[in-house]
Structures are given as C-alpha cells and as structure tokens.
Amino acid sequence: MAERRADSVELRVPVAGMTCAACAQRVERALRELDGVEAARVNAATEVAHVRLDPARASVAAVAERVRRAGYEVPLATVRLAVEGMTCAACVRRVEGALRAVPGVAEATVNLATATAMVRALPGVDAEALVAAVRRAGYGARPLGATDDVEAVRRREIAQWRRRFLLGAVFSIPLLLAMLGHAFGWHGPLWAVLSNGWVQLALATPVQLGVGWVFYRDAWAALRGRTANMSVLVALGTTAAFVYSLVALLAPGLGARGLYFEVAALLLTLIALGKTLEAVAKGRTSTAIRALLELRPPRARVRRDGRDEEVPASAVVVGDVVVVRPGERIPVDGEVLEGHSAVDESLLTGESVPVEKGPGDRVVGGTVNAHGVLVVRATAVGADTVLGQIVRAVEEAQASKPPIQALADRVSAVFVPAVLGVATLTFLGWWLLIGDPTRGLVAAVAVLVIACPCALGLATPTAIMVGTGRGAQAGLLVRGGEALEAAARLDTMVLDKTGTLTEGRPRLVEVAALEGDEAAVLRWAAAAERNSEHPLATAVVAAAAARGLELPETDAFEAVPGGGVRARVQGREVRVGAPRWLEAEGIALNAAAPTLEAFEAAGRTAVGVAVAGRIVGVLALADAPRPEAAAAVRALERLGLAVWLASGDHERTARALAAQVGIDPARVRAPLRPAEKADLVRTLRGEGRRVGMVGDGINDGPALAAADVGFALRSGTDVAIEAADVTLVRPDLRGLAAAVLLARATLRLIRQNLFWAFVYNTLGIPLAAFGRLNPVVAGLAMALSSVSVTLNSLRLRRFDPWAAARRLGD
C-alpha cells in the first residue's frame, strides 16, 4: 500500500447498496485499483468507505464513478450558492476551481447568468467551507435555500450596477460634453471650464475610484490567484488612460501629451450601463421558474381539531388535512378525502378542460380547484411536491453545461492573457514603429476594452436557462445541458409498445379455454396475477371482478420481468405470461398454437395460462394505440429521425400496431426482453446512430440507460423526474418531437451566440489595434455585446414546441 503523503486527503465516502462483507471487499478492491487512491477500507455495517487519496491524481467524482461501476452508489448532497462579483467566463472558471478544490466536492458548476453555483459533494461537506473557498477566490457567496433567494440576488445585482451607472453618469456627462466640444470646435465659458485639466481630474476621480473599485477588487483577486479576467482588462485599460492623463497634467515635461480623463470615465460608465442592462436581461431569462413558483399559494387552510385555520403553506406537513375552496390553488400534493370538484391541471397537462376529482383521487399542488370544496390529505409538501420537483429539475438543468460549452471554456482559459499580449504589442508597435506612444496607448486601451469576454461567458448559460425554462412551461423536463445537446443531435428514436405507443389501459376481450370452461381459466389467471402491477395483469383482474368471479388465495408469487408471473394457487403451480416464456418454462403449446396465431394476427396480445405444467387457456387483450401516436411518428420522421418499435409482445402483434401508426415493418423488433431492448439500443449506437429511447415502465430502465437520451412518458400526477434524461409531463407522444424541436432551437441559439461572441472579438481586436476604434466606442460595443447575446437567447421564450410538433404531425 502506498505511503501516506503530506498532501493526502482523507474522505468518508458513503456507499449505498452493500449487503454483506463480500460487497465491501468488492468496493474496496475497486477503489484500491483507482490511480491516486493510497488506501481504502470499506465497512459493510456502517456502509462507509474510508479513502485516502492524492487530490492531484484522484477526485471524489472518480471515486464515485468507480463505486458505481462496481455496482453500488455514492449518495451525494447538493448545495446551491449565490455568488457575487463574477463578470465573465474567467470568473466562472476561477470559482469552479476553488469549489472543486474543497475536500469532498465531486462536481461544481457555476452559472454566470444566474450568478449561482451548484455543488455536488459528499454528505457532511460544510456549506460554510464552500462559501469560504469562494471568498478566498475573491468573490462573495452565501448558501441558497428557496429559488426566491436567487431573485433577491438578481434584484440586488441590478440595484448595485444601477447605482454605479448613475454615479458614473453624473460625473461623466460633463466630460462627454467637453469631448464633443473639442471635436466640434465649440467655444464659450462652459467649454473653457470643462476643458480645464484640473476640472476633468476632479470629475474623473470619483468615477475611477467609485465605479472602478469593483473592477480593481476583482482584478486583484484574480491576479493573486494567478489568473486574469475581464476586470483585469477593464482595470488596466481605464487605469492606463487615467494615469497617463494624470502624468500629462502634473508633469508635462515627461513627454505625455493630451488628456484622456473622459476616456477612462466614460468607459467605466458605459460598462456599468452594460452590466445594468445585462442584469435586467438575465433576470428575464429566469421568468419560467418565477412563473412556476407563483403557482404555489402562500397560504393554506388546515383543518385541526374540527376547526379550519389559515397558516403559511410552508407550515403544512404530510398528513395534514387541507380544505380548498372554489377558485383557490391547491397548496399540496394529496388525496381527496371529501368533496367533488373539477380541477384545472393545465400546468401539468396543457389541457384547459378541468378534470373531475372525488374521494380517493390524487391532486397536485399548484393546480386550481374550479368549483366545489375539496378536503385533501397532504401526501407531499414543499420541495417534494410535483411542482417542487419540476422547479428543482429546471434549476439543476439551468446550472448544467452542455458539451458545446467546453469550447468556450477552453478559449476563455487563454483569451485574457492573449489579449494582454496583443495590447502590449499594440502599444510597443505604435511607439517603436510609428513613434507615437500616445496613439499607441489609446489603441491599447481600445484593445483591452473591446476584448472583454463577457458575451463568451453568457452565450451558453442564457440559452440553456431560457430553453429549459420554456421546456418546463411546456411540460418537457430536461435534466441538463448535456441531455439537451444530445436530444438535438438524435437521428433515431426507439419506442416501447405498451403504455408508450398504446394507451396503457389494456382490456380483456376474449378468453379461449383449452381445458375446462372460460370462467375457470380466467379464475386461475386472475388469482395468479392479482399481486402484479403490470397493466396486462390489472386488466385480467378487472375482467374477473366484472364477471363476479371469486378468486382463490395465492400462497406464493413471483414476477418475471418480460415473461409473466408464477404463483401457487390452491396448491397448484400457475404460470401466466408470454407464450415464448411459457415454452422456456417447459410448457408445450401445440394445442394452443392456432388460437395464439389468430389472436396475434388480429393485433391482440396473447397471454397463455398454464396450470400444473399444462396449457389450459389463452387470453386475448387489446390495448388501443394512443390517438396521437400516428401523428407523433410522422412528426419524428419529418424531423429526420428513424422510428423503431421494440416490444415484448409477439412479433405479429407488434407489426399490426406498427402498421396502424405508420412505423416501417423493417424497424420492428419483437418479442424482446428488457435486456434485449437495451442490446438493440447498443447495436444501433454501435452503427453510429444517436439513439433516443422512449419508455414508461421499470422494464424499460436498461434500454433508457443505454440510449443517448432516455425519454420517460408520465401522467401529470406521477412524474418520475429522475427516471430519464427527458420527462414528458403531458401524456402526449407528440412531446417527443416537441422536445427534439426545443433542443435543436436551443442548440441553434447557443451556436449563434458563440459565433457572434467569437466574431465580435475577432473583428474588434484588429480594428482597435490599428487605431480604427475609439476606446469609448469600444466600451459601448463591449457593453452591448453581452446584452445582445442575452436578448438573442430570450427569443426562445416565444417558441412553442408543441405547436411546431403538431404542424409536423398533421
């Protein structure tokens, strides 16, 4: 085992999923094989791994990934921070680096647009340690709780920049008038006063120290950390102009000529104006989360000891009984105990028609009780409600980075140092080659200012914010920037059958008895199936109940994913399931073959019933395709995606459904077990395809994980947000095309933003270096570049992905 190093880090890593000493040994062995791990000891009883590692060669993220590959999980806690003082992409990199250096941190993602950091760390990592790390990097930070805090940060940022701009404007406007008077040859007492060097010094100094202080402070922190950012460029450029003018005023014999106090003051004022407009525009990118939060009613009416009392909604706990009057928003997720009403669930389903609710029905917080009084028992409150999960999913998605951002990150890492080099060469070139150091100084200042990489840092996060927020409003929940970019690049979509292409509400349409009568066959089948949650099992049990059949007791039960069920009923072993599974179980199906073929040819799902090793009957179940399925397939194909059907049903049944919805028969694969669906996805990816997988059940988990993008189709009140990369909250298959359209529109905006950010600097720097760009004009252009990138992203708010998907499907 490696010797202990002075800079080694000791970590306590929780490991979930271990059941015995063998599990602990497996995890221990996997960790010891990881490069950089010096020692690893795993305790199965406490479910904790004690790891000593070299932070230069191994990280918490690498440890978590190695544990995951061994078949276990490392539960990580999420901490959100508000970060103050960031101005550009270089600041983002600095804060991320500071956070990742904190022992126990696995991931740290900083969003310039929201001024927040999302940190994933081992449980026990103190939020104050994260705050201290950010502060050591030269920025302000504090832990965030509710999303409302982000809005408070945004309001404070706008107010701060507005004050700086107003301070700068008060003192800069006279300097601007003096500059204009000099340019146009104005004369008079006022211009004489404003042109006086001492007056200009008096006007420029408050701007340089008051408005410029934030840039000096940030620049010093960056330089102390051996990095350079936008503040370094602004501070250098404006200080050079101010100090040069000060030398020309105080010591004219040193050779400095001309005063440029107005350049320094106007630059700082214009940058403050740009930052104010940028902060306002960035605030508009988060309107989606604000709109979602506004759906939470601030108060709730709780029934306690027979009396109704109004309390803050945050005070409601699970189990409380809440009374909701007509016209009020429901404050919690819950189950209706009393009353009948219609509830507007358009926030989840997009449908404006209210849904009837009565005792036993589930309701979702944020939806509107149209009429009638409902008495609801709370089953989820606050962040655990469907609405809370949606908000959390959007926040996490907005904090993530798509792979395309890596290009901007690489550029920003070297951009500012390169600009400093160009500015130095510009000054020296004008001085040594042209013999005009004054013009060289002006040109160098213009280079420093025009090259500030603000737009580069905002290009991606603003588009991601608007895109994911627009998606949430449209019932399309995307887990992050990586999933969004991957969805935009898809060229193949694999669809599950039951519950995805079909409504998922199969019904029993025929019973064919091979031994005994139909009632006996159905009784055996329903008794075996009643402990199963599969939709086909539910249909069989419901059919038995509708016929008034009494079901015998079941002594044992086992569900076989992708196969069927085994049960012991009245001492006899009963198997109910897919014909091929029954054959694999050793059941001869010769007598049932004609019936199976007839049912499958009619597009029905055939389920065999075997008792004591003999086939006794066949059940025919029908599950109608979703009304929008054909339109959804057309929309996907018109987007250029090849649509495949992967079903656990018989091939004849799957082909019959494919013909109904317009899927090419050559792209139908059936019957497939869950693992075989995942193999199909891997095969398609191996051919160079970018594959999306759509499913709605546990059986689809392996295939969803194997795909480039996993899509989960959920009903509005059963949103499993963690189940896939993209969750369709509305149970409408056209949401697949809508999600792809939204992803493509967002990626297109990111490319546009990055293109213009790069072109802006590429064109601006040479113009400035050759003296063709006045520093004040450069400052204005730099300030407006960030605003233009943000406003370009905001165009996505007007995009309706559902309308576009419906047009494609018509």
Coordinates of N, CA and C in Angstrom, one line a residue, residues 206-347:
P206 N -13.9 60.5 -9.0 CA -14.9 59.7 -8.4 C -15.4 58.5 -9.2
V207 N -15.3 58.7 -10.5 CA -15.7 57.6 -11.4 C -14.7 56.5 -11.3
Q208 N -13.4 56.9 -11.4 CA -12.3 55.9 -11.4 C -12.3 55.1 -10.1
L209 N -12.5 55.8 -9.0 CA -12.5 55.1 -7.7 C -13.8 54.5 -7.3
G210 N -14.9 55.2 -7.6 CA -16.2 54.7 -7.1 C -16.7 53.6 -8.0
V211 N -16.8 53.9 -9.3 CA -17.3 52.9 -10.3 C -16.2 51.8 -10.5
G212 N -15.0 52.2 -10.6 CA -13.9 51.3 -10.9 C -13.5 50.4 -9.8
W213 N -13.9 50.7 -8.5 CA -13.5 49.9 -7.4 C -13.8 48.5 -7.5
V214 N -15.0 48.1 -8.0 CA -15.4 46.7 -8.2 C -14.5 46.0 -9.1
F215 N -14.0 46.7 -10.2 CA -13.1 46.0 -11.1 C -11.7 45.9 -10.5
Y216 N -11.2 46.9 -9.7 CA -9.9 46.8 -9.1 C -9.9 45.6 -8.1
R217 N -11.0 45.5 -7.3 CA -11.1 44.5 -6.3 C -11.1 43.1 -6.9
D218 N -11.9 42.9 -8.0 CA -11.9 41.7 -8.7 C -10.6 41.3 -9.4
A219 N -10.0 42.3 -10.0 CA -8.8 42.1 -10.7 C -7.7 41.7 -9.8
W220 N -7.6 42.3 -8.6 CA -6.6 42.0 -7.6 C -6.8 40.5 -7.2
A221 N -8.0 40.1 -6.9 CA -8.3 38.7 -6.5 C -7.8 37.7 -7.6
A222 N -8.1 38.1 -8.9 CA -7.8 37.2 -10.0 C -6.2 37.1 -10.1
L223 N -5.6 38.3 -10.1 CA -4.1 38.3 -10.2 C -3.4 37.5 -9.1
R224 N -4.0 37.7 -7.9 CA -3.4 37.0 -6.7 C -3.6 35.5 -6.9
G225 N -4.6 35.1 -7.6 CA -4.8 33.6 -7.9 C -4.1 33.2 -9.2
R226 N -3.3 34.1 -9.7 CA -2.5 33.8 -11.0 C -3.4 33.5 -12.2
T227 N -4.5 34.3 -12.2 CA -5.4 34.2 -13.4 C -5.7 35.6 -13.8
A228 N -6.4 35.7 -15.0 CA -6.8 37.1 -15.5 C -8.2 37.0 -16.0
N229 N -9.0 38.0 -15.8 CA -10.4 38.0 -16.2 C -10.7 39.4 -16.8
M230 N -12.0 39.6 -17.0 CA -12.5 40.8 -17.6 C -12.1 42.0 -16.8
S231 N -12.2 41.9 -15.4 CA -11.8 43.0 -14.6 C -10.4 43.4 -14.7
V232 N -9.5 42.5 -15.0 CA -8.1 42.8 -15.2 C -8.0 43.7 -16.5
L233 N -8.7 43.4 -17.5 CA -8.7 44.2 -18.8 C -9.3 45.5 -18.5
V234 N -10.4 45.6 -17.9 CA -11.0 46.9 -17.6 C -10.2 47.8 -16.7
A235 N -9.7 47.2 -15.6 CA -8.8 47.9 -14.7 C -7.6 48.5 -15.4
L236 N -6.9 47.6 -16.2 CA -5.7 48.0 -16.9 C -6.0 49.1 -17.9
G237 N -7.0 48.9 -18.7 CA -7.3 49.9 -19.7 C -7.7 51.3 -19.2
T238 N -8.6 51.3 -18.2 CA -9.0 52.6 -17.6 C -7.9 53.2 -16.8
T239 N -7.2 52.4 -16.1 CA -6.1 53.0 -15.2 C -5.0 53.6 -16.1
A240 N -4.7 52.9 -17.3 CA -3.7 53.4 -18.2 C -4.1 54.8 -18.7
A241 N -5.4 54.9 -19.1 CA -5.8 56.2 -19.6 C -5.8 57.3 -18.5
F242 N -6.2 56.9 -17.3 CA -6.3 57.9 -16.2 C -4.9 58.3 -15.7
V243 N -4.0 57.3 -15.5 CA -2.6 57.7 -15.1 C -1.9 58.5 -16.1
Y244 N -2.0 58.1 -17.4 CA -1.4 58.9 -18.5 C -1.8 60.3 -18.4
S245 N -3.1 60.5 -18.3 CA -3.7 61.9 -18.2 C -3.2 62.6 -17.0
L246 N -3.1 61.9 -15.9 CA -2.6 62.5 -14.6 C -1.1 62.9 -14.8
V247 N -0.3 62.1 -15.4 CA 1.1 62.5 -15.6 C 1.2 63.7 -16.6
A248 N 0.3 63.7 -17.6 CA 0.4 64.8 -18.6 C 0.0 66.1 -17.9
L249 N -0.9 66.0 -16.9 CA -1.4 67.2 -16.2 C -0.4 67.7 -15.1
L250 N 0.2 66.7 -14.4 CA 1.1 67.1 -13.3 C 2.5 67.3 -13.7
A251 N 2.9 66.5 -14.7 CA 4.4 66.6 -15.1 C 4.4 66.7 -16.6
P252 N 4.0 67.8 -17.3 CA 4.0 67.8 -18.7 C 5.4 67.7 -19.3
G253 N 6.4 67.9 -18.6 CA 7.8 67.8 -19.1 C 8.2 66.4 -19.4
L254 N 7.5 65.4 -18.9 CA 7.9 64.0 -19.1 C 7.5 63.5 -20.5
G255 N 6.8 64.2 -21.3 CA 6.5 63.8 -22.7 C 5.1 63.4 -22.9
A256 N 4.3 63.2 -21.9 CA 2.9 62.8 -22.1 C 2.2 64.0 -22.6
R257 N 1.4 63.8 -23.6 CA 0.6 64.9 -24.2 C -0.9 64.5 -24.4
G258 N -1.7 65.4 -24.1 CA -3.2 65.1 -24.3 C -3.7 64.5 -23.0
L259 N -5.0 64.8 -22.7 CA -5.7 64.3 -21.6 C -6.8 63.3 -22.0
Y260 N -6.9 62.2 -21.3 CA -7.8 61.2 -21.7 C -8.7 60.8 -20.5
F261 N -8.9 61.8 -19.6 CA -9.7 61.5 -18.4 C -11.1 61.0 -18.8
E262 N -11.7 61.7 -19.9 CA -13.0 61.3 -20.3 C -13.1 59.9 -20.9
V263 N -12.0 59.4 -21.4 CA -12.0 58.0 -21.9 C -12.1 57.1 -20.8
A264 N -11.4 57.2 -19.7 CA -11.4 56.3 -18.5 C -12.8 56.4 -17.9
A265 N -13.3 57.6 -17.7 CA -14.6 57.8 -17.0 C -15.8 57.2 -17.8
L266 N -15.8 57.6 -19.1 CA -16.9 57.1 -20.0 C -16.8 55.6 -20.2
L267 N -15.6 55.0 -20.2 CA -15.5 53.6 -20.4 C -16.2 52.9 -19.1
L268 N -15.8 53.3 -18.0 CA -16.4 52.7 -16.7 C -17.9 52.9 -16.7
T269 N -18.4 54.1 -17.1 CA -19.8 54.4 -17.0 C -20.6 53.5 -18.0
L270 N -20.0 53.4 -19.2 CA -20.7 52.6 -20.3 C -20.7 51.1 -19.9
I271 N -19.6 50.6 -19.3 CA -19.5 49.3 -18.8 C -20.6 49.0 -17.7
A272 N -20.7 50.0 -16.8 CA -21.7 49.9 -15.8 C -23.1 49.9 -16.4
L273 N -23.3 50.7 -17.4 CA -24.6 50.7 -18.1 C -24.9 49.3 -18.7
G274 N -23.9 48.8 -19.4 CA -24.0 47.5 -20.0 C -24.3 46.4 -19.0
K275 N -23.6 46.4 -17.8 CA -23.8 45.5 -16.8 C -25.2 45.6 -16.2
T276 N -25.8 46.8 -16.1 CA -27.1 47.0 -15.6 C -28.1 46.4 -16.6
L277 N -28.0 46.7 -17.9 CA -28.9 46.1 -18.9 C -28.7 44.6 -18.9
E278 N -27.5 44.1 -18.8 CA -27.3 42.7 -18.8 C -28.0 42.0 -17.7
A279 N -27.9 42.6 -16.5 CA -28.5 42.0 -15.3 C -30.0 42.0 -15.4
V280 N -30.6 43.1 -16.0 CA -32.0 43.1 -16.3 C -32.4 42.0 -17.3
A281 N -31.6 41.9 -18.3 CA -31.9 40.9 -19.4 C -31.8 39.5 -18.8
K282 N -30.7 39.2 -18.0 CA -30.6 37.9 -17.4 C -31.7 37.6 -16.5
G283 N -32.3 38.6 -15.8 CA -33.4 38.3 -14.9 C -34.6 37.8 -15.7
R284 N -34.7 38.3 -17.0 CA -35.9 37.9 -17.8 C -35.7 36.4 -18.3
T285 N -34.4 35.9 -18.2 CA -34.3 34.5 -18.7 C -34.8 33.5 -17.6
S286 N -35.0 34.0 -16.4 CA -35.5 33.1 -15.3 C -36.9 33.2 -15.0
T287 N -37.7 33.8 -16.0 CA -39.1 34.0 -15.7 C -39.9 32.7 -15.6
A288 N -39.3 31.7 -16.3 CA -40.0 30.4 -16.2 C -40.1 29.9 -14.8
I289 N -39.0 29.9 -14.0 CA -39.0 29.5 -12.6 C -39.9 30.4 -11.8
R290 N -39.8 31.7 -12.0 CA -40.7 32.6 -11.3 C -42.1 32.3 -11.5
A291 N -42.5 32.0 -12.8 CA -43.9 31.7 -13.1 C -44.3 30.4 -12.4
L292 N -43.4 29.4 -12.3 CA -43.7 28.2 -11.6 C -43.9 28.4 -10.1
L293 N -43.0 29.2 -9.6 CA -43.1 29.5 -8.1 C -44.4 30.2 -7.8
E294 N -44.8 31.1 -8.7 CA -46.0 31.8 -8.4 C -47.3 31.0 -8.4
L295 N -47.1 29.7 -8.8 CA -48.3 28.8 -8.8 C -48.5 28.3 -7.4
R296 N -47.5 28.4 -6.5 CA -47.6 28.0 -5.1 C -48.4 29.0 -4.3
P297 N -49.5 28.6 -3.8 CA -50.3 29.6 -2.9 C -49.5 29.9 -1.6
P298 N -49.4 31.1 -1.2 CA -48.7 31.4 0.0 C -49.3 30.9 1.3
R299 N -50.6 30.7 1.3 CA -51.4 30.3 2.5 C -52.2 29.0 2.2
A300 N -52.5 28.3 3.3 CA -53.3 27.1 3.2 C -54.2 27.1 4.4
R301 N -55.4 26.4 4.1 CA -56.4 26.3 5.2 C -56.4 24.9 5.7
V302 N -55.9 24.7 6.9 CA -55.7 23.4 7.5 C -56.8 23.1 8.6
R303 N -57.3 21.9 8.5 CA -58.4 21.5 9.5 C -57.7 20.8 10.7
R304 N -57.8 21.4 11.8 CA -57.2 20.9 13.0 C -58.3 21.0 14.2
D305 N -58.5 19.8 14.8 CA -59.4 19.7 15.9 C -60.8 20.2 15.5
G306 N -61.2 19.9 14.3 CA -62.5 20.3 13.8 C -62.6 21.7 13.4
R307 N -61.6 22.5 13.5 CA -61.6 23.9 13.1 C -60.7 24.1 11.9
D308 N -61.1 25.1 11.0 CA -60.2 25.4 9.9 C -59.4 26.7 10.2
E309 N -58.1 26.6 10.1 CA -57.3 27.8 10.4 C -56.3 28.0 9.2
E310 N -56.1 29.3 8.9 CA -55.2 29.6 7.8 C -53.8 29.7 8.3
V311 N -52.9 29.0 7.6 CA -51.5 29.0 8.0 C -50.6 29.3 6.8
P312 N -49.4 29.6 6.9 CA -48.5 29.7 5.8 C -48.4 28.3 5.1
A313 N -48.3 28.3 3.8 CA -48.3 27.0 3.1 C -47.0 26.2 3.5
S314 N -46.0 26.9 3.9 CA -44.7 26.3 4.3 C -44.9 25.5 5.6
A315 N -45.9 25.8 6.4 CA -46.1 25.2 7.7 C -46.9 23.9 7.6
V316 N -47.5 23.6 6.4 CA -48.2 22.4 6.2 C -47.3 21.2 6.2
V317 N -47.6 20.1 6.9 CA -46.8 18.9 6.9 C -47.6 17.7 6.3
V318 N -46.9 16.7 5.9 CA -47.5 15.5 5.4 C -48.5 14.9 6.4
G319 N -49.7 14.6 6.0 CA -50.7 14.1 6.9 C -51.7 15.1 7.3
D320 N -51.4 16.4 7.1 CA -52.4 17.5 7.4 C -53.5 17.4 6.5
V321 N -54.7 17.8 7.0 CA -55.9 17.8 6.2 C -56.1 19.3 5.8
V322 N -56.2 19.5 4.5 CA -56.3 20.8 3.9 C -57.6 21.0 3.2
V323 N -58.2 22.2 3.5 CA -59.5 22.5 2.8 C -59.3 23.5 1.7
V324 N -59.7 23.2 0.5 CA -59.5 24.0 -0.6 C -60.9 24.5 -1.2
R325 N -61.1 25.8 -1.2 CA -62.4 26.3 -1.6 C -62.4 26.6 -3.1
P326 N -63.5 26.8 -3.7 CA -63.6 27.1 -5.2 C -62.7 28.3 -5.6
G327 N -62.0 28.1 -6.7 CA -61.2 29.2 -7.2 C -59.8 29.3 -6.6
E328 N -59.5 28.5 -5.6 CA -58.2 28.5 -4.9 C -57.3 27.5 -5.5
R329 N -56.0 27.8 -5.4 CA -55.0 26.8 -5.8 C -54.7 25.8 -4.7
I330 N -54.5 24.6 -5.1 CA -54.3 23.5 -4.1 C -52.8 23.7 -3.6
P331 N -52.6 23.8 -2.3 CA -51.3 24.1 -1.8 C -50.3 22.9 -1.7
V332 N -50.8 21.7 -1.8 CA -50.0 20.5 -1.6 C -50.4 19.4 -2.6
D333 N -49.6 18.4 -2.7 CA -50.0 17.2 -3.4 C -50.7 16.3 -2.3
G334 N -51.8 15.7 -2.8 CA -52.6 15.0 -1.8 C -53.6 14.1 -2.4
E335 N -54.4 13.5 -1.5 CA -55.5 12.6 -1.8 C -56.8 13.2 -1.3
V336 N -57.8 13.2 -2.2 CA -59.1 13.8 -1.8 C -59.8 12.9 -0.8
L337 N -60.2 13.5 0.3 CA -60.9 12.7 1.3 C -62.4 13.0 1.2
E338 N -62.8 14.2 1.0 CA -64.2 14.6 0.8 C -64.4 15.6 -0.3
G339 N -65.6 15.6 -0.8 CA -66.0 16.6 -1.8 C -65.8 16.1 -3.3
H340 N -66.5 16.9 -4.1 CA -66.3 16.6 -5.6 C -66.1 18.0 -6.3
S341 N -65.3 18.0 -7.2 CA -65.0 19.2 -7.9 C -64.3 18.9 -9.2
A342 N -64.1 19.9 -10.0 CA -63.2 19.8 -11.2 C -62.0 20.7 -11.0
V343 N -60.8 20.1 -11.3 CA -59.6 20.8 -11.1 C -58.9 21.1 -12.4
D344 N -58.4 22.3 -12.5 CA -57.7 22.7 -13.7 C -56.2 22.3 -13.5
E345 N -55.8 21.3 -14.3 CA -54.4 20.7 -14.3 C -53.6 21.1 -15.5
S346 N -53.9 22.3 -16.1 CA -53.3 22.7 -17.3 C -51.8 22.9 -17.1
L347 N -51.3 23.2 -15.9 CA -49.9 23.4 -15.6 C -49.1 22.2 -15.9

